[in-house]
mmCIF file of C-alpha atoms and ligand atoms in Angstrom:
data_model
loop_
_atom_site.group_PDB
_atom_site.id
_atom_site.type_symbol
_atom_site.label_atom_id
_atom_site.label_comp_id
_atom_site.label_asym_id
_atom_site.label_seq_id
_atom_site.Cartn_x
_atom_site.Cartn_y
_atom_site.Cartn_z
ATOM 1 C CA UNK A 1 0.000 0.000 0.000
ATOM 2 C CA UNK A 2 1.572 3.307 -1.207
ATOM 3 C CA UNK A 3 1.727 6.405 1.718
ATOM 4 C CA UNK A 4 0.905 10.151 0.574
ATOM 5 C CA UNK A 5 3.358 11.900 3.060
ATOM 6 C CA UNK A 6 4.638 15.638 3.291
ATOM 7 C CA UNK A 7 7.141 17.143 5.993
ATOM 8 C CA UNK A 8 4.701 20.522 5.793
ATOM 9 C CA UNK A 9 2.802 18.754 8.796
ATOM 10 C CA UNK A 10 5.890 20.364 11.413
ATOM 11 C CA UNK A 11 4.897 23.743 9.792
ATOM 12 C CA UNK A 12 1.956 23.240 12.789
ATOM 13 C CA UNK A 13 2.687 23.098 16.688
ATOM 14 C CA UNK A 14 0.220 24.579 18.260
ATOM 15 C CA UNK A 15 -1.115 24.808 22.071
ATOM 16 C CA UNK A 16 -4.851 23.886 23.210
ATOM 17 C CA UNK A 17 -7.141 25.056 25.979
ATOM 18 C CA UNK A 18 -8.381 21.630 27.573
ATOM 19 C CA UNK A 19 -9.089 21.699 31.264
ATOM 20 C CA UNK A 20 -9.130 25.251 31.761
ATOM 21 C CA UNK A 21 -5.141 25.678 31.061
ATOM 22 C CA UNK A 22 -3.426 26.557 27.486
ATOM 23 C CA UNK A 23 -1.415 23.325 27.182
ATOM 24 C CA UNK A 24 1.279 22.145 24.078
ATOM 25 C CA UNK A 25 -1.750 20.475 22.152
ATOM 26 C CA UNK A 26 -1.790 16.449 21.794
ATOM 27 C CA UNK A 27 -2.243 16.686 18.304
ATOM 28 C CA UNK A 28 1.940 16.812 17.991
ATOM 29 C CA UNK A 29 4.121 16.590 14.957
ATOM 30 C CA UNK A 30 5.696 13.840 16.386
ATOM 31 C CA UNK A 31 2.745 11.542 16.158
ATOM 32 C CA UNK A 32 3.482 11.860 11.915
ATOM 33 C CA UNK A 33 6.989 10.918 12.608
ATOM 34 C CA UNK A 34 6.043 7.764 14.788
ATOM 35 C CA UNK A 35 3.812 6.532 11.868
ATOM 36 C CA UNK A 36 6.249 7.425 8.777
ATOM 37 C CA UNK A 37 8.708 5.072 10.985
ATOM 38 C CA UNK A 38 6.555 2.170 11.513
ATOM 39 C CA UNK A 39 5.617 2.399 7.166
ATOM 40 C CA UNK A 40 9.025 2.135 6.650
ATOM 41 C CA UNK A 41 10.512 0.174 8.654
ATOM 42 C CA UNK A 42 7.638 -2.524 7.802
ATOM 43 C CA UNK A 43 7.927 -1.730 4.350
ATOM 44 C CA UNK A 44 4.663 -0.999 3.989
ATOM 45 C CA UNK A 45 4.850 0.358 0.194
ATOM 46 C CA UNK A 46 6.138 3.425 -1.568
ATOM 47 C CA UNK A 47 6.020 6.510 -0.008
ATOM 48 C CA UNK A 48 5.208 9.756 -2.227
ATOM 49 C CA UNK A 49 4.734 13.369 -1.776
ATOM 50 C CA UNK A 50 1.786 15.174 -2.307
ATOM 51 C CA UNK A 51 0.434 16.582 -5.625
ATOM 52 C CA UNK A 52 -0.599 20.503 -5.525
ATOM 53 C CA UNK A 53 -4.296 21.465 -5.627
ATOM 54 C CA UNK A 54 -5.871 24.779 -5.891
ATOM 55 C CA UNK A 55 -7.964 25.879 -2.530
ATOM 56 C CA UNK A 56 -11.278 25.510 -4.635
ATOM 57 C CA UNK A 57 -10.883 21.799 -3.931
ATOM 58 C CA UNK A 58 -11.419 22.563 -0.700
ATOM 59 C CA UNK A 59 -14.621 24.839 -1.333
ATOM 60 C CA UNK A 60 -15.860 22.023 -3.150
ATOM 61 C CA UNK A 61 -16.982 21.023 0.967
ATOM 62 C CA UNK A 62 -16.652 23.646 2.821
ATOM 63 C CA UNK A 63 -18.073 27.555 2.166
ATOM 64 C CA UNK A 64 -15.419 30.143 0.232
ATOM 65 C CA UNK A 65 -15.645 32.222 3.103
ATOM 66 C CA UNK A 66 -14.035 29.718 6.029
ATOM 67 C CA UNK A 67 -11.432 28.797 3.697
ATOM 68 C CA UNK A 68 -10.543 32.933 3.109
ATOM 69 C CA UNK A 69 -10.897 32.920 6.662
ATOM 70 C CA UNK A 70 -8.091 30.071 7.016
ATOM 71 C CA UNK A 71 -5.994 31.212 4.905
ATOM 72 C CA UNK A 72 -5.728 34.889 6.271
ATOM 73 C CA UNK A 73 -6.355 33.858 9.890
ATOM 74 C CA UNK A 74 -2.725 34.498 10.934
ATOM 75 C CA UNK A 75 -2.059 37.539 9.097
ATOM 76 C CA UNK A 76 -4.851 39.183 9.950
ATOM 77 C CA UNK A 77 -4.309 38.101 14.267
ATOM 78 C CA UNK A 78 -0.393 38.782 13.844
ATOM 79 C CA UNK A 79 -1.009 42.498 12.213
ATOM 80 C CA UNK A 80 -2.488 43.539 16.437
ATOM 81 C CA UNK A 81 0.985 42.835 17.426
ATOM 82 C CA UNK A 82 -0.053 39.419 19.094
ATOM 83 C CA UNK A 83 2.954 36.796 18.179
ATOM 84 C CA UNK A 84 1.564 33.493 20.105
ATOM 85 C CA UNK A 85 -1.337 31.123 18.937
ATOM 86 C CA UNK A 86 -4.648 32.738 17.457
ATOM 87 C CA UNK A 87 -7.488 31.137 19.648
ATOM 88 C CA UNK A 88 -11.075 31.811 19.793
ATOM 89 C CA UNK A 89 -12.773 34.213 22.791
ATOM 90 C CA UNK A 90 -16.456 34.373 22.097
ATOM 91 C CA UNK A 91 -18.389 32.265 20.282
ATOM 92 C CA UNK A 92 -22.107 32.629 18.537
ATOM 93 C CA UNK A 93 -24.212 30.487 20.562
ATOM 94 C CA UNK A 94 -27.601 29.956 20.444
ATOM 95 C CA UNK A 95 -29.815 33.068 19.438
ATOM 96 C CA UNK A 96 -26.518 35.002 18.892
ATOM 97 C CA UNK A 97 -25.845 35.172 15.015
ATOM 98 C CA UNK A 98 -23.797 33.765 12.403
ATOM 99 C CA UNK A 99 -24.735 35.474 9.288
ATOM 100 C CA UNK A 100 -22.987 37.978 9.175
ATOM 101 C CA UNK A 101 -19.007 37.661 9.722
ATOM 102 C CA UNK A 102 -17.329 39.666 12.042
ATOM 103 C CA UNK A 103 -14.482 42.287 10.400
ATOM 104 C CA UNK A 104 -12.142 41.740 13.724
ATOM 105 C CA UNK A 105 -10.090 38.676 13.581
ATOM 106 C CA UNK A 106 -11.430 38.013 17.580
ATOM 107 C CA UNK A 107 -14.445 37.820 16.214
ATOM 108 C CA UNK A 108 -13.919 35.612 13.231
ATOM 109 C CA UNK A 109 -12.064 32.912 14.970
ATOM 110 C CA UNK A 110 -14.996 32.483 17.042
ATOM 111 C CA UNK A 111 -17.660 32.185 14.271
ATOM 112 C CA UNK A 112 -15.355 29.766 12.522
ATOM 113 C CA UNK A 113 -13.990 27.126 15.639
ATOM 114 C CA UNK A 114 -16.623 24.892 17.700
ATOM 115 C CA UNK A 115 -13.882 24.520 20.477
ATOM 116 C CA UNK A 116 -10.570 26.223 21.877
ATOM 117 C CA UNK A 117 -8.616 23.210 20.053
ATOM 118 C CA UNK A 118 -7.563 24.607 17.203
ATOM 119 C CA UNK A 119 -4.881 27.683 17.683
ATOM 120 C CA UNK A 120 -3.989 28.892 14.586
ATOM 121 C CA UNK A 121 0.092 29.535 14.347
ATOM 122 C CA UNK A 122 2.155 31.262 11.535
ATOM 123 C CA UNK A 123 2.617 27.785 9.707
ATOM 124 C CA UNK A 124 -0.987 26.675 10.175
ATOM 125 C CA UNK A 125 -2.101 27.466 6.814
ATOM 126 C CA UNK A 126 0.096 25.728 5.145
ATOM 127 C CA UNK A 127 0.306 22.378 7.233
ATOM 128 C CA UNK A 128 -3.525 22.030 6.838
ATOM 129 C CA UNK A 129 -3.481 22.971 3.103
ATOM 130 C CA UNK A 130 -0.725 20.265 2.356
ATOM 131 C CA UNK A 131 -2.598 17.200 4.555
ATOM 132 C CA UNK A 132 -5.576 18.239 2.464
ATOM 133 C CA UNK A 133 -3.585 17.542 -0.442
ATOM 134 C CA UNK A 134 -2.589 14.218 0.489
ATOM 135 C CA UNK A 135 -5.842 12.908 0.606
ATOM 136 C CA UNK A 136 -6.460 14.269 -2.963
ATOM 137 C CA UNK A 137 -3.463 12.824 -3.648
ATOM 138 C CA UNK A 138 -4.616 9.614 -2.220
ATOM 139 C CA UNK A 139 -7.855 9.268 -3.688
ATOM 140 C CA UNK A 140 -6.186 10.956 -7.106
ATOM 141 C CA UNK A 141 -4.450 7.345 -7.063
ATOM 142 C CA UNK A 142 -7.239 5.361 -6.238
ATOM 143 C CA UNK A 143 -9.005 6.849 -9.987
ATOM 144 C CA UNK A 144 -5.613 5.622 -11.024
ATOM 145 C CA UNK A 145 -5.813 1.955 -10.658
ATOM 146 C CA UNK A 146 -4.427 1.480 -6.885
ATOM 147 C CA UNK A 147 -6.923 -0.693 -4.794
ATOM 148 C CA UNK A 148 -5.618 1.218 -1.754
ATOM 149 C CA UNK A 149 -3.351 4.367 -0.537
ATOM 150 C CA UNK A 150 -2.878 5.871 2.468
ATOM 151 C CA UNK A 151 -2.873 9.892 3.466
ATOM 152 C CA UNK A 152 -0.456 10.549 5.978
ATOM 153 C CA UNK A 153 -2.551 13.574 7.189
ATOM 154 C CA UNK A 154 -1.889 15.999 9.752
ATOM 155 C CA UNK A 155 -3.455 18.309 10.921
ATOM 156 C CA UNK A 156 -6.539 15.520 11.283
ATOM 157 C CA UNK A 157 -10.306 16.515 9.739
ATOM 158 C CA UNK A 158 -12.991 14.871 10.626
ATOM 159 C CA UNK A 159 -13.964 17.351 13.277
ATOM 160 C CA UNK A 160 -14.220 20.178 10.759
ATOM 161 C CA UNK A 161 -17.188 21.040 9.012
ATOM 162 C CA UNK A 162 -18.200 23.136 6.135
ATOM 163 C CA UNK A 163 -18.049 26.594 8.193
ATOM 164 C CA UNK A 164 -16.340 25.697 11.204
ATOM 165 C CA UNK A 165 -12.977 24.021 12.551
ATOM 166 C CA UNK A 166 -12.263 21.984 16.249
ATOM 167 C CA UNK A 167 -10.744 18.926 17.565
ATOM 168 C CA UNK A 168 -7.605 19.676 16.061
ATOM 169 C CA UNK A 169 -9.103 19.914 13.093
ATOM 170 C CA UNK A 170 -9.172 22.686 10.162
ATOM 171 C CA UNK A 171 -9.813 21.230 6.782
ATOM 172 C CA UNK A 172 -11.739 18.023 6.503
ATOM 173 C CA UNK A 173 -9.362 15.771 4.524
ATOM 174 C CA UNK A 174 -11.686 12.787 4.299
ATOM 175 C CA UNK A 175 -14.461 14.627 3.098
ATOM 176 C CA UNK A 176 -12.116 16.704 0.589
ATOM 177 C CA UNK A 177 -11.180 13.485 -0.520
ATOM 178 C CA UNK A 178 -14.799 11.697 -0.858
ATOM 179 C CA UNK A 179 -16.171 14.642 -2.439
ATOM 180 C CA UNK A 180 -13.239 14.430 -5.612
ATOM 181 C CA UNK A 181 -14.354 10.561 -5.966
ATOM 182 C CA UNK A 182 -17.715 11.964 -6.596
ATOM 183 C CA UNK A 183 -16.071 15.182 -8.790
ATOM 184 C CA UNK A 184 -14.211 11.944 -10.638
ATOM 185 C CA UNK A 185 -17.196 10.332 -11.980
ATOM 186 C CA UNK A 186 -18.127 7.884 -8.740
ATOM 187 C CA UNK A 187 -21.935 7.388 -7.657
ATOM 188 C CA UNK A 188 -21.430 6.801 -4.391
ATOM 189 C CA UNK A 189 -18.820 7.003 -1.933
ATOM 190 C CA UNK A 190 -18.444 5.830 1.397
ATOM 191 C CA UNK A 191 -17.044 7.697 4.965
ATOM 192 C CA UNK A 192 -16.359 4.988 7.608
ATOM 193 C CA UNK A 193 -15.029 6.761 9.942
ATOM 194 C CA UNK A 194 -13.286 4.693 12.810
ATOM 195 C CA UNK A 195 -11.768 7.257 15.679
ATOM 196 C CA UNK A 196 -13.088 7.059 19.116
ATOM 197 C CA UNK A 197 -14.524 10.419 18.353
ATOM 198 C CA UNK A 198 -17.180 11.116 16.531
ATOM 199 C CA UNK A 199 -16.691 12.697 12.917
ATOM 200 C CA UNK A 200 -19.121 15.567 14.086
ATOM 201 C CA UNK A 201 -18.032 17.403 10.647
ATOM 202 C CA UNK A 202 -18.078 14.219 8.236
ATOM 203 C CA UNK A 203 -21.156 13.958 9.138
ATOM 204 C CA UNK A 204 -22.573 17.397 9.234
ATOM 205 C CA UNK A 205 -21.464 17.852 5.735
ATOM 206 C CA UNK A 206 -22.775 14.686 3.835
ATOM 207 C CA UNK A 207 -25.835 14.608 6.397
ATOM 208 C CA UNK A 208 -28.450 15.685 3.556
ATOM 209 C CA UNK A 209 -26.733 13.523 0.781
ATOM 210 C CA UNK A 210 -27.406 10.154 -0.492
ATOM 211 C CA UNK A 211 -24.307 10.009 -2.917
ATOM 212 C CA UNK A 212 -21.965 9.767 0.221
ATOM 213 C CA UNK A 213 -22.555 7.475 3.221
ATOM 214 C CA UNK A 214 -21.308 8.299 6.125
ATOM 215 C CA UNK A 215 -20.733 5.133 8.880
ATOM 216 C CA UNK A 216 -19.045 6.341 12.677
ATOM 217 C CA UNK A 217 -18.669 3.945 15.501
ATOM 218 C CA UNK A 218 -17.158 6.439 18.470
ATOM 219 C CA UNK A 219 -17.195 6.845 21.791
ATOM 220 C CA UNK A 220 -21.384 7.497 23.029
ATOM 221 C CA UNK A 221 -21.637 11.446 22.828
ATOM 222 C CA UNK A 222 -23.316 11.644 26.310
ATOM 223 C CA UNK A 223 -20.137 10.319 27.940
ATOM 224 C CA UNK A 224 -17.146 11.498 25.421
ATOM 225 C CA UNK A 225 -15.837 14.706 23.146
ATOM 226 C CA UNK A 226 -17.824 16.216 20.846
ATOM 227 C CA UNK A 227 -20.390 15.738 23.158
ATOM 228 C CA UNK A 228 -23.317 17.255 20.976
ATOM 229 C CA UNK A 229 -23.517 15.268 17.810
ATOM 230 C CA UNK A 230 -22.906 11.186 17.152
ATOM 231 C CA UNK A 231 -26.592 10.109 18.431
ATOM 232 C CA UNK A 232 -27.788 6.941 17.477
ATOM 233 C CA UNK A 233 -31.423 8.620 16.147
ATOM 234 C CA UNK A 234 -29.106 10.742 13.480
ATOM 235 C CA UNK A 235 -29.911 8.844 10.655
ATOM 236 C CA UNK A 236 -29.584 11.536 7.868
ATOM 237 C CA UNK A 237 -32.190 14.173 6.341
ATOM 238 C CA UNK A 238 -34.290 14.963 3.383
ATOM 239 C CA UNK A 239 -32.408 13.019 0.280
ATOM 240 C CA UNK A 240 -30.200 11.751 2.753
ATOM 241 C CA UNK A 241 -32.005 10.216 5.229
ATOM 242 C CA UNK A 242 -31.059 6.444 5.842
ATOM 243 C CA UNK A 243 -27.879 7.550 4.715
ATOM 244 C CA UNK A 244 -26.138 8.578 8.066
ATOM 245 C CA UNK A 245 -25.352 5.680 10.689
ATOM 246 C CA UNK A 246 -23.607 6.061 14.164
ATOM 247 C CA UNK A 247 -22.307 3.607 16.685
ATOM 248 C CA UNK A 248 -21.811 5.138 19.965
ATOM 249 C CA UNK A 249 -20.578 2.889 22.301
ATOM 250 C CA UNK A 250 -19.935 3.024 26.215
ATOM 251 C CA UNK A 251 -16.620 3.616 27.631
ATOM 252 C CA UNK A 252 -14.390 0.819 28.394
ATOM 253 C CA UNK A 253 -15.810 -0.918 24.909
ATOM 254 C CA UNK A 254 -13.040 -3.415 24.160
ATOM 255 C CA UNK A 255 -12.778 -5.677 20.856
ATOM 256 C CA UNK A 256 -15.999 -8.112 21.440
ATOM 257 C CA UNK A 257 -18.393 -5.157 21.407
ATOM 258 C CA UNK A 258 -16.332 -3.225 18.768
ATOM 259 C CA UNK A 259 -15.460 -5.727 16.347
ATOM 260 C CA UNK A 260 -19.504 -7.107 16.638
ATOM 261 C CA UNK A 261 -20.361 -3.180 15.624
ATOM 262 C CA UNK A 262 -17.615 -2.974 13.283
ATOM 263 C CA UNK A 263 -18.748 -6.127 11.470
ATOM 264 C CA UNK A 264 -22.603 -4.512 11.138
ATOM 265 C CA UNK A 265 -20.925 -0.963 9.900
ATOM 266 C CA UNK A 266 -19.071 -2.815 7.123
ATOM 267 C CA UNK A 267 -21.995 -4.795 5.930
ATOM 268 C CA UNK A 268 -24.032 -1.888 5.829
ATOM 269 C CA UNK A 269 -20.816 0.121 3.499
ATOM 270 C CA UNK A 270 -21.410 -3.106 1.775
ATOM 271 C CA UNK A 271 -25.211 -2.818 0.985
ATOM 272 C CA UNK A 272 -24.826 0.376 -0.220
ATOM 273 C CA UNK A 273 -22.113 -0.646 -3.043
ATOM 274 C CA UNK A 274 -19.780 2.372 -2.927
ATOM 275 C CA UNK A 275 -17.345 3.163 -5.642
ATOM 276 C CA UNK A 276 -14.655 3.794 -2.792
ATOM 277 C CA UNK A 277 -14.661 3.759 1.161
ATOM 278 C CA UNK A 278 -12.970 6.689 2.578
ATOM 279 C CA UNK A 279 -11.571 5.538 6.278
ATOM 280 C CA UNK A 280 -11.147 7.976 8.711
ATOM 281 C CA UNK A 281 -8.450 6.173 10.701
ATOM 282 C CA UNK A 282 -8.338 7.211 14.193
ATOM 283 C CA UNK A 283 -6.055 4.795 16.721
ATOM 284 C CA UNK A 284 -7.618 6.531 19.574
ATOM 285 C CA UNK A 285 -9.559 3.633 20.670
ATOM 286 C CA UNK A 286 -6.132 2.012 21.902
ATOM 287 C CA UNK A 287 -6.520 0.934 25.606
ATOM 288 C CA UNK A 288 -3.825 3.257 26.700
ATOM 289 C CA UNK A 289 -5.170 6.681 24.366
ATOM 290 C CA UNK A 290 -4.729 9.494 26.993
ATOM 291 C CA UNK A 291 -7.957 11.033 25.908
ATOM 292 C CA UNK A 292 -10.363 8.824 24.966
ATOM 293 C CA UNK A 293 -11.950 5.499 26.880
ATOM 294 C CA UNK A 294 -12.086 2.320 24.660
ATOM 295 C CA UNK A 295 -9.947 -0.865 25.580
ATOM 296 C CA UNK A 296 -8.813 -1.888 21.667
ATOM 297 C CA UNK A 297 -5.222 -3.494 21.874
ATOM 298 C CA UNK A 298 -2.679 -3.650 19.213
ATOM 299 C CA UNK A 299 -3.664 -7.163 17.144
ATOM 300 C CA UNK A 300 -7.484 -5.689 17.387
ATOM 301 C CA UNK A 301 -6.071 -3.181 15.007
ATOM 302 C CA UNK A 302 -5.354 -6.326 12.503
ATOM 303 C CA UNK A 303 -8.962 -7.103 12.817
ATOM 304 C CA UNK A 304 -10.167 -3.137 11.635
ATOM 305 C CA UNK A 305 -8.308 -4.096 8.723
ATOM 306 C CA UNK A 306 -9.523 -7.505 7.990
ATOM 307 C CA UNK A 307 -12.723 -6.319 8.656
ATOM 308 C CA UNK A 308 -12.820 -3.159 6.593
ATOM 309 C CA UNK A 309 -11.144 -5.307 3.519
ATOM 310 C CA UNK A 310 -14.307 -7.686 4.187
ATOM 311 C CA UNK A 311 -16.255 -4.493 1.856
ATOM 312 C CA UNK A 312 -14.534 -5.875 -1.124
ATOM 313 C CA UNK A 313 -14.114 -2.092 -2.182
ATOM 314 C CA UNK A 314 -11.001 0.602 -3.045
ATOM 315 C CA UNK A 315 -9.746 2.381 0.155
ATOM 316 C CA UNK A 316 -8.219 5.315 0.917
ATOM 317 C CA UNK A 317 -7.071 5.186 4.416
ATOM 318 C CA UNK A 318 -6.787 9.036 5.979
ATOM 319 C CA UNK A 319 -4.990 9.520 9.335
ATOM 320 C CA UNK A 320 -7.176 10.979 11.968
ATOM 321 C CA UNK A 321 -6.479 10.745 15.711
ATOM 322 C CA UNK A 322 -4.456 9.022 18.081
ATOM 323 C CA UNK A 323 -2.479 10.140 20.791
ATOM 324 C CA UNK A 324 -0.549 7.753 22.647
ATOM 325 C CA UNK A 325 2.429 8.885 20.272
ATOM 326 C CA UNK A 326 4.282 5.320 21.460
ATOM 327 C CA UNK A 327 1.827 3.174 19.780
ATOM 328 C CA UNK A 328 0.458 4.941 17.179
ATOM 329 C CA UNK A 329 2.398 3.635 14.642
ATOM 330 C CA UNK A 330 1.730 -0.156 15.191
ATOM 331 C CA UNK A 331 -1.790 0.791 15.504
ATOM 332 C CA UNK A 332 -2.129 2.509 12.588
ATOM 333 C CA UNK A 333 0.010 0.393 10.363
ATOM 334 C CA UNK A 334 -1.175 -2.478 12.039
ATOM 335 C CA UNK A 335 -5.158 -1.581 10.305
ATOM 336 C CA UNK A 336 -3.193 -0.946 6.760
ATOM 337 C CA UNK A 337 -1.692 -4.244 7.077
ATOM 338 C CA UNK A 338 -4.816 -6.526 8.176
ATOM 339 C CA UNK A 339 -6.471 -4.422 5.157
ATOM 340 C CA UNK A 340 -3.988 -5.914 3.323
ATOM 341 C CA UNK A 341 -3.433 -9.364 3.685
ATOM 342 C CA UNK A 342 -6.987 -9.960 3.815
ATOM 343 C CA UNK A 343 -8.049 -7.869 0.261
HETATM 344 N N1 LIG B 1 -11.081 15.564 27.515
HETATM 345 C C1 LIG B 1 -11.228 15.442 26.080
HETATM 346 C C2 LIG B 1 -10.780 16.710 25.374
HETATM 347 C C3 LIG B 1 -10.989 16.541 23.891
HETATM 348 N N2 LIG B 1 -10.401 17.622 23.124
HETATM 349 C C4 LIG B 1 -10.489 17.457 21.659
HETATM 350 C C5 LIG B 1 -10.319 16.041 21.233
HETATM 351 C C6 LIG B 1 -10.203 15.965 19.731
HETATM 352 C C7 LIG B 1 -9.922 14.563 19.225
HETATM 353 C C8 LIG B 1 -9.674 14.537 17.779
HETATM 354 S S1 LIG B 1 -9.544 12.933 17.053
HETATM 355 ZN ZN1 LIG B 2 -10.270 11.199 18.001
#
């Protein structure tokens, strides 16, 4: 299986607010590093660099105005003198509005970001742009013959949605990525989508669509992060209702309930007869993730793989999550191999 890799990714290191304290954020370059190490020194496949793509790629999911915003974020919070990480300090909630976009930067960040975990740094920009990329790149090779590829993203995406960012995310690579299969000529495209968080922004952007499916299992919203969307009764609207399916499970979920959920995702993927499955792999359901609460061990991550190869469809694989930086890379590689050797 061929990797879609960039160095841009150290372009972002960024801090978070989580527990009422600015902290280095979890989302760390060295997480890509741990991963690149384990493809290689497995010898997983060839490892390329990203093709360029013009930002209306992006637009193709989310509105021209949030990727402006994006792009000029840093400029535009650097030109008030302030030199450390752009984060949000009001937000429009409930009857406040979101129509009209602020002019002040303050204000901007706030209509655009669902959480304080997503500073925005001088090299922002450009990491996000380039792990965009790689999932076009990915899926580019897909429409190219390859039954499989792998987008070594980072910044991760699922959490972002058309007009907003969070979760350490900014530009939804999966979604970039499913929406080009569909751009190419595909019918239907598949979003399984395998972190212990919910893809909140997957989800909110295919949710009235029939043409792309999107399938989460993730940790049960009442108990885990994002906390306000993955409900069971979300089953899609208008054209694409039926069309939307989430798995939330209870903390402390280890392989015999996930793999039994897992199985019923995959046949549904199945049913539907994509062209493609886009995977949104998170490893944050490894038993020792420092943020998240299932009890998956390193072989289980075999089994994702066997499993998801049990769909008898192409797959792009597109890093999410994960953040016991140790493991990461067996867990991750450890899903592209079972994908593998069971295909
Ligand atoms: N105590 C949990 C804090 C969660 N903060 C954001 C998590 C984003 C995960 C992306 S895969
Ligand atoms: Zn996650």
């Amino acid at each position: 299986m061929l990797t879609v890799y960039s160095q841009a990714h150290r372009l972002h290191h960024a801090t978070e607010l989580k527990d009422g304290l600015i902290k280095p954020c979890f989302e760390m370059p060295s997480r890509a590093d741990t991963i690149l190490a384990r493809v290689q020194s497995v010898g997983l496949g060839e490892v390329i660099v990203p093709r360029d793509y013009d930002t209306s790629r992006y637009a193709r999911v989310h509105s021209e105005r949030y990727v402006r915003f994006l792009e000029n974020a840093w400029a535009e919070w650097s030109a008030l003198g302030r030199t450390h990480d752009a984060l949000p300090l009001i937000w429009p909630v409930r009857d406040l509005r979101s129509d009209i976009e602020p002019e002040h930067i303050d204000g901007k960040l706030g209509l655009y970001a669902m959480d304080a975990g997503v500073a925005i740094t001088a090299g922002t920009w450009e990491a996000v742009r380039t792990s965009a990329n790689l999932a076009l790149t990915g899926m580019a090779k897909l429409e190219e013959g390859e039954h499989s590829a792998f987008a070594l993203c980072r910044p991760p995406g699922h959490h972002a949605a058309a007009e907003y960012m969070g979760g350490y995310c900014y530009l939804n690579n999966a979604a970039i990525a499913a929406q080009a299969c569909l751009d190419g000529g595909a019918k239907r495209v598949a979003v399984l989508d395998v972190d212990y968080h919910h893809g909140n922004g997957t989800q909110s952007i295919f949710y009235q669509r029939a043409d792309a499916m999107f399938v989460s299992l993730h940790g049960d919203p009442k108990q885990s992060y994002p906390y306000f969307l993955g409900h069971r009764d979300e089953q899609g609207a208008g054209a694409g209702l039926g069309f939307n399916h989430n798995y939330p499970l209870p903390h402390g979920t280890a392989w015999d309930g996930y793999g039994e959920a897992l199985a019923h995702a995959c046949r549904t993927i199945a049913a539907y007869a994509p062209d493609a499955v886009v995977v949104s792999l998170g490893v944050d359901t490894f038993k020792d993730d420092p943020i998240s609460h299932f009890q998956l061990d390193n072989e289980d991550f075999l089994r994702i793989g066997v499993t998801i190869a049990g769909i008898g469809r192409p797959a792009l694989f597109v890093m999410e999550g994960g953040y016991m930086v140790d493991d990461i890379g067996v867990n991750a590689v450890n899903v592209l191999r079972g994908f593998e050797a069971a295909r």
